[in-house]
């Protein structure tokens, strides 16, 4: 099965793209990195990835500044921020041949559909990355929490393709999970991302321990989580149990003073993934007739705060 | 009737206290100002109040640093910020005799009840100040919008006392309104203060035109206003019509880039009246069984933002 993916493109050289790309390359994959701002440095010095267990040093990697230099691939892993999704057509077009699989590792909602619209739904799968990883310099990545990736097909149950994908990641040292319901995976991740990324920004740039340590902020977070659960039910039919919400709160309490990724983007003046994390879930909830008052207000606030 | 109020104490020498106190003193009232931080300057230089029509200059006013220096009065006008309400007992005790009337000019909810608890409900009335006024220096006040004051008795219809009070203010050049329902006045003022003071802070310190010019923020403001209308109905039985909400939005749009008073406090690092404007209305809504999800989240955010 693995020959399905003999030539692999990684689109986007942030923390996620470099981390998984480096692991796949080190495991013997033919990996091509499509890189914008860090291109010269990666060409010159390659990639360095520190994990809790080891340091992966790849002095030379295939790094390209345009998709034409890479050409058609069997697998395209999309690791752009969703704020760059307007470029998907231009960046991925030259990478796609008749049977290319496109897997988005992006956050939130909307990327699957956008890729399906551009390249056909049958090509599209998704991987949700539960990982703590940062780009500390161009081509230099530090992973504190390797976590796992959950894979699923877009609008279909998992089949041989997504299992082969998960096998390939597993052999590269990544813990993987295969799911029959990508939409449920996405909404479950939103149950955490919507409140904790959002309130961390709106409460003035605070770490998650501030949110869980304040009775009213924690109540707002929990109520937001339940709005996402209700939206997920109405939009996808999936039933996220209340215990899942409580478990997420417990896990977050145990994390201590954690900075959610959107908060880091916000504090460092980078674009925040406002539409994929708050805007698109809100629009889908509304379209399904679900009232999500806190999500609507949080979206309005974060959108304004991130636009400054 | 005016002899009811022959000796008047003004507690608090911010913009509101100085403005109304100066008007009453200029009109011949025996007005004593209880002042903390600005005491030396006011004793030395008196008060200057600029209005759109005139400048009121009072070179010498009765200014005291302790309530004991003032002694019992017929009328006590409370113009402290509600964040200082823990001092009400200590500050007002020496000012009160057997028939002293206490009128709070403070914002939001809670002050009437606190004064009633301390000094007896029969003494307490309230005045809601619809005014644009700023303290630009110690004892120096600029009023851009004189507006009006609406008076009402605490938990009773208006009677002779509150009419005499309004007459006295009218003769001092203040437009006055007498209402039979102080609670309704307070909730109507909250219909504006809760969303516009709150979202101005939570959206990053923005003027009201930003709130009314952003579709999602305006929707959040309108929804917050309707939560206050519902809470007012459940808590007090009063029915604030939907046209009142729309009128407030229209008036706010016409105001242009206005900074709500709580935003000014917030931006200048002063205490924000979090509990009287958001906390107490939320607690009363909850006690009356009203779900106010946006108010709850806004309270949580503003409380945190203001605590920094």
mmCIF file of N, CA and C in Angstrom, chain A residues 199 201-206 210 214-217 219-220 224 227 282 286 291-301 303-305 308, chain B residues 199 201-206 210 214-217 219-220 224 227 282 286 291-301 303-305 308:
data_model
loop_
_atom_site.group_PDB
_atom_site.id
_atom_site.type_symbol
_atom_site.label_atom_id
_atom_site.label_comp_id
_atom_site.label_asym_id
_atom_site.label_seq_id
_atom_site.Cartn_x
_atom_site.Cartn_y
_atom_site.Cartn_z
ATOM 1 N N UNK A 199 -11.080 32.623 24.398
ATOM 2 C CA UNK A 199 -11.097 33.383 25.655
ATOM 3 C C UNK A 199 -9.690 33.823 26.056
ATOM 4 N N UNK A 201 -7.482 34.967 24.137
ATOM 5 C CA UNK A 201 -7.279 36.241 23.438
ATOM 6 C C UNK A 201 -8.183 37.320 24.034
ATOM 7 N N UNK A 202 -9.472 37.006 24.157
ATOM 8 C CA UNK A 202 -10.443 38.039 24.558
ATOM 9 C C UNK A 202 -10.275 38.482 26.009
ATOM 10 N N UNK A 203 -9.738 37.614 26.849
ATOM 11 C CA UNK A 203 -9.537 38.010 28.252
ATOM 12 C C UNK A 203 -8.228 38.777 28.437
ATOM 13 N N UNK A 204 -7.606 39.145 27.351
ATOM 14 C CA UNK A 204 -6.454 40.036 27.459
ATOM 15 C C UNK A 204 -5.112 39.369 27.211
ATOM 16 N N UNK A 205 -5.140 38.155 26.664
ATOM 17 C CA UNK A 205 -3.875 37.469 26.394
ATOM 18 C C UNK A 205 -3.414 36.676 27.598
ATOM 19 N N UNK A 206 -4.274 35.762 28.041
ATOM 20 C CA UNK A 206 -3.968 35.005 29.263
ATOM 21 C C UNK A 206 -3.751 33.527 28.937
ATOM 22 N N UNK A 210 -5.362 30.723 33.782
ATOM 23 C CA UNK A 210 -6.173 31.878 34.204
ATOM 24 C C UNK A 210 -7.645 31.607 33.898
ATOM 25 N N UNK A 214 -10.637 30.944 37.096
ATOM 26 C CA UNK A 214 -11.618 32.005 37.368
ATOM 27 C C UNK A 214 -13.005 31.420 37.156
ATOM 28 N N UNK A 215 -13.809 31.448 38.201
ATOM 29 C CA UNK A 215 -15.110 30.770 38.173
ATOM 30 C C UNK A 215 -15.964 31.203 36.980
ATOM 31 N N UNK A 216 -16.034 32.509 36.728
ATOM 32 C CA UNK A 216 -16.903 32.998 35.644
ATOM 33 C C UNK A 216 -16.303 32.694 34.275
ATOM 34 N N UNK A 217 -14.994 32.792 34.135
ATOM 35 C CA UNK A 217 -14.378 32.469 32.845
ATOM 36 C C UNK A 217 -14.486 30.972 32.552
ATOM 37 N N UNK A 219 -16.865 29.040 33.655
ATOM 38 C CA UNK A 219 -18.275 28.812 33.301
ATOM 39 C C UNK A 219 -18.529 29.212 31.851
ATOM 40 N N UNK A 220 -17.913 30.313 31.416
ATOM 41 C CA UNK A 220 -18.067 30.734 30.015
ATOM 42 C C UNK A 220 -17.436 29.706 29.081
ATOM 43 N N UNK A 224 -19.460 27.566 26.325
ATOM 44 C CA UNK A 224 -19.037 27.579 24.923
ATOM 45 C C UNK A 224 -18.848 26.161 24.402
ATOM 46 N N UNK A 227 -22.094 24.742 23.629
ATOM 47 C CA UNK A 227 -22.632 25.285 22.370
ATOM 48 C C UNK A 227 -22.032 24.548 21.171
ATOM 49 N N UNK A 282 -19.550 28.974 13.548
ATOM 50 C CA UNK A 282 -20.731 29.797 13.825
ATOM 51 C C UNK A 282 -21.689 29.787 12.638
ATOM 52 N N UNK A 286 -25.492 28.350 12.745
ATOM 53 C CA UNK A 286 -26.643 29.167 12.362
ATOM 54 C C UNK A 286 -27.430 28.524 11.241
ATOM 55 N N UNK A 291 -28.754 28.181 18.032
ATOM 56 C CA UNK A 291 -28.412 29.462 18.632
ATOM 57 C C UNK A 291 -27.119 29.266 19.430
ATOM 58 N N UNK A 292 -26.093 30.004 19.079
ATOM 59 C CA UNK A 292 -24.809 29.882 19.781
ATOM 60 C C UNK A 292 -24.381 31.276 20.213
ATOM 61 N N UNK A 293 -25.054 31.813 21.257
ATOM 62 C CA UNK A 293 -24.860 33.227 21.599
ATOM 63 C C UNK A 293 -23.434 33.567 22.026
ATOM 64 N N UNK A 294 -22.823 32.676 22.801
ATOM 65 C CA UNK A 294 -21.466 32.983 23.273
ATOM 66 C C UNK A 294 -20.460 32.869 22.134
ATOM 67 N N UNK A 295 -20.630 31.844 21.297
ATOM 68 C CA UNK A 295 -19.747 31.702 20.132
ATOM 69 C C UNK A 295 -19.850 32.936 19.240
ATOM 70 N N UNK A 296 -21.074 33.428 19.035
ATOM 71 C CA UNK A 296 -21.249 34.607 18.177
ATOM 72 C C UNK A 296 -20.526 35.811 18.765
ATOM 73 N N UNK A 297 -20.658 36.002 20.063
ATOM 74 C CA UNK A 297 -20.001 37.165 20.674
ATOM 75 C C UNK A 297 -18.487 36.999 20.677
ATOM 76 N N UNK A 298 -18.032 35.765 20.932
ATOM 77 C CA UNK A 298 -16.586 35.530 20.952
ATOM 78 C C UNK A 298 -15.985 35.726 19.563
ATOM 79 N N UNK A 299 -16.702 35.253 18.546
ATOM 80 C CA UNK A 299 -16.245 35.464 17.167
ATOM 81 C C UNK A 299 -16.122 36.965 16.878
ATOM 82 N N UNK A 300 -17.152 37.724 17.249
ATOM 83 C CA UNK A 300 -17.119 39.175 16.998
ATOM 84 C C UNK A 300 -15.921 39.815 17.694
ATOM 85 N N UNK A 301 -15.660 39.415 18.939
ATOM 86 C CA UNK A 301 -14.558 40.023 19.699
ATOM 87 C C UNK A 301 -13.202 39.610 19.132
ATOM 88 N N UNK A 303 -12.445 38.452 16.195
ATOM 89 C CA UNK A 303 -12.239 38.990 14.851
ATOM 90 C C UNK A 303 -11.747 40.432 14.929
ATOM 91 N N UNK A 304 -12.372 41.200 15.817
ATOM 92 C CA UNK A 304 -11.949 42.594 15.962
ATOM 93 C C UNK A 304 -10.544 42.681 16.580
ATOM 94 N N UNK A 305 -10.313 41.912 17.625
ATOM 95 C CA UNK A 305 -9.015 41.976 18.300
ATOM 96 C C UNK A 305 -7.880 41.560 17.359
ATOM 97 N N UNK A 308 -6.411 44.114 14.525
ATOM 98 C CA UNK A 308 -5.745 45.379 14.877
ATOM 99 C C UNK A 308 -4.279 45.375 14.484
ATOM 100 N N UNK B 199 -18.452 46.025 25.656
ATOM 101 C CA UNK B 199 -17.811 45.609 24.403
ATOM 102 C C UNK B 199 -16.687 46.565 24.022
ATOM 103 N N UNK B 201 -14.557 47.803 25.966
ATOM 104 C CA UNK B 201 -13.377 47.290 26.673
ATOM 105 C C UNK B 201 -12.948 45.945 26.072
ATOM 106 N N UNK B 202 -13.889 45.021 25.921
ATOM 107 C CA UNK B 202 -13.532 43.652 25.524
ATOM 108 C C UNK B 202 -13.049 43.569 24.075
ATOM 109 N N UNK B 203 -13.490 44.486 23.234
ATOM 110 C CA UNK B 203 -13.040 44.460 21.834
ATOM 111 C C UNK B 203 -11.693 45.151 21.664
ATOM 112 N N UNK B 204 -11.045 45.470 22.758
ATOM 113 C CA UNK B 204 -9.681 45.969 22.665
ATOM 114 C C UNK B 204 -9.535 47.461 22.917
ATOM 115 N N UNK B 205 -10.584 48.079 23.484
ATOM 116 C CA UNK B 205 -10.486 49.510 23.754
ATOM 117 C C UNK B 205 -10.897 50.325 22.553
ATOM 118 N N UNK B 206 -12.132 50.100 22.097
ATOM 119 C CA UNK B 206 -12.586 50.778 20.881
ATOM 120 C C UNK B 206 -13.711 51.751 21.206
ATOM 121 N N UNK B 210 -16.910 51.940 16.324
ATOM 122 C CA UNK B 210 -16.368 50.639 15.900
ATOM 123 C C UNK B 210 -17.389 49.542 16.195
ATOM 124 N N UNK B 214 -19.521 47.382 12.966
ATOM 125 C CA UNK B 214 -19.140 45.987 12.693
ATOM 126 C C UNK B 214 -20.385 45.126 12.886
ATOM 127 N N UNK B 215 -20.778 44.449 11.831
ATOM 128 C CA UNK B 215 -22.036 43.709 11.847
ATOM 129 C C UNK B 215 -22.146 42.741 13.035
ATOM 130 N N UNK B 216 -21.079 41.984 13.285
ATOM 131 C CA UNK B 216 -21.150 40.984 14.364
ATOM 132 C C UNK B 216 -21.101 41.637 15.743
ATOM 133 N N UNK B 217 -20.319 42.702 15.887
ATOM 134 C CA UNK B 217 -20.275 43.384 17.185
ATOM 135 C C UNK B 217 -21.598 44.096 17.464
ATOM 136 N N UNK B 219 -24.481 43.132 16.334
ATOM 137 C CA UNK B 219 -25.435 42.059 16.670
ATOM 138 C C UNK B 219 -25.254 41.626 18.121
ATOM 139 N N UNK B 220 -24.004 41.551 18.566
ATOM 140 C CA UNK B 220 -23.746 41.187 19.970
ATOM 141 C C UNK B 220 -24.288 42.267 20.903
ATOM 142 N N UNK B 224 -27.191 41.697 23.625
ATOM 143 C CA UNK B 224 -26.972 42.032 25.038
ATOM 144 C C UNK B 224 -28.079 42.955 25.556
ATOM 145 N N UNK B 227 -31.015 40.967 26.287
ATOM 146 C CA UNK B 227 -30.856 40.220 27.541
ATOM 147 C C UNK B 227 -31.174 41.114 28.742
ATOM 148 N N UNK B 282 -26.178 40.748 36.410
ATOM 149 C CA UNK B 282 -26.117 39.314 36.119
ATOM 150 C C UNK B 282 -26.649 38.496 37.284
ATOM 151 N N UNK B 286 -29.896 36.079 37.126
ATOM 152 C CA UNK B 286 -29.825 34.658 37.496
ATOM 153 C C UNK B 286 -30.814 34.336 38.614
ATOM 154 N N UNK B 291 -31.741 33.452 31.811
ATOM 155 C CA UNK B 291 -30.464 33.064 31.226
ATOM 156 C C UNK B 291 -29.930 34.264 30.442
ATOM 157 N N UNK B 292 -28.764 34.728 30.805
ATOM 158 C CA UNK B 292 -28.183 35.886 30.117
ATOM 159 C C UNK B 292 -26.766 35.506 29.683
ATOM 160 N N UNK B 293 -26.662 34.663 28.641
ATOM 161 C CA UNK B 293 -25.355 34.079 28.305
ATOM 162 C C UNK B 293 -24.306 35.100 27.889
ATOM 163 N N UNK B 294 -24.721 36.087 27.122
ATOM 164 C CA UNK B 294 -23.728 37.079 26.668
ATOM 165 C C UNK B 294 -23.301 37.972 27.825
ATOM 166 N N UNK B 295 -24.264 38.365 28.652
ATOM 167 C CA UNK B 295 -23.924 39.179 29.822
ATOM 168 C C UNK B 295 -22.947 38.427 30.726
ATOM 169 N N UNK B 296 -23.191 37.138 30.910
ATOM 170 C CA UNK B 296 -22.310 36.345 31.779
ATOM 171 C C UNK B 296 -20.889 36.319 31.211
ATOM 172 N N UNK B 297 -20.768 36.112 29.907
ATOM 173 C CA UNK B 297 -19.433 36.044 29.307
ATOM 174 C C UNK B 297 -18.775 37.415 29.323
ATOM 175 N N UNK B 298 -19.551 38.457 29.062
ATOM 176 C CA UNK B 298 -18.982 39.806 29.057
ATOM 177 C C UNK B 298 -18.508 40.197 30.458
ATOM 178 N N UNK B 299 -19.307 39.834 31.454
ATOM 179 C CA UNK B 299 -18.892 40.099 32.842
ATOM 180 C C UNK B 299 -17.568 39.396 33.142
ATOM 181 N N UNK B 300 -17.470 38.132 32.754
ATOM 182 C CA UNK B 300 -16.233 37.378 33.012
ATOM 183 C C UNK B 300 -15.035 38.057 32.333
ATOM 184 N N UNK B 301 -15.220 38.480 31.095
ATOM 185 C CA UNK B 301 -14.113 39.092 30.350
ATOM 186 C C UNK B 301 -13.737 40.457 30.926
ATOM 187 N N UNK B 303 -14.344 41.696 33.870
ATOM 188 C CA UNK B 303 -13.780 41.571 35.213
ATOM 189 C C UNK B 303 -12.298 41.221 35.152
ATOM 190 N N UNK B 304 -11.975 40.280 34.268
ATOM 191 C CA UNK B 304 -10.569 39.895 34.126
ATOM 192 C C UNK B 304 -9.737 41.034 33.525
ATOM 193 N N UNK B 305 -10.241 41.645 32.473
ATOM 194 C CA UNK B 305 -9.491 42.718 31.810
ATOM 195 C C UNK B 305 -9.250 43.887 32.762
ATOM 196 N N UNK B 308 -6.334 43.731 35.613
ATOM 197 C CA UNK B 308 -4.904 43.636 35.269
ATOM 198 C C UNK B 308 -4.129 44.861 35.700
#
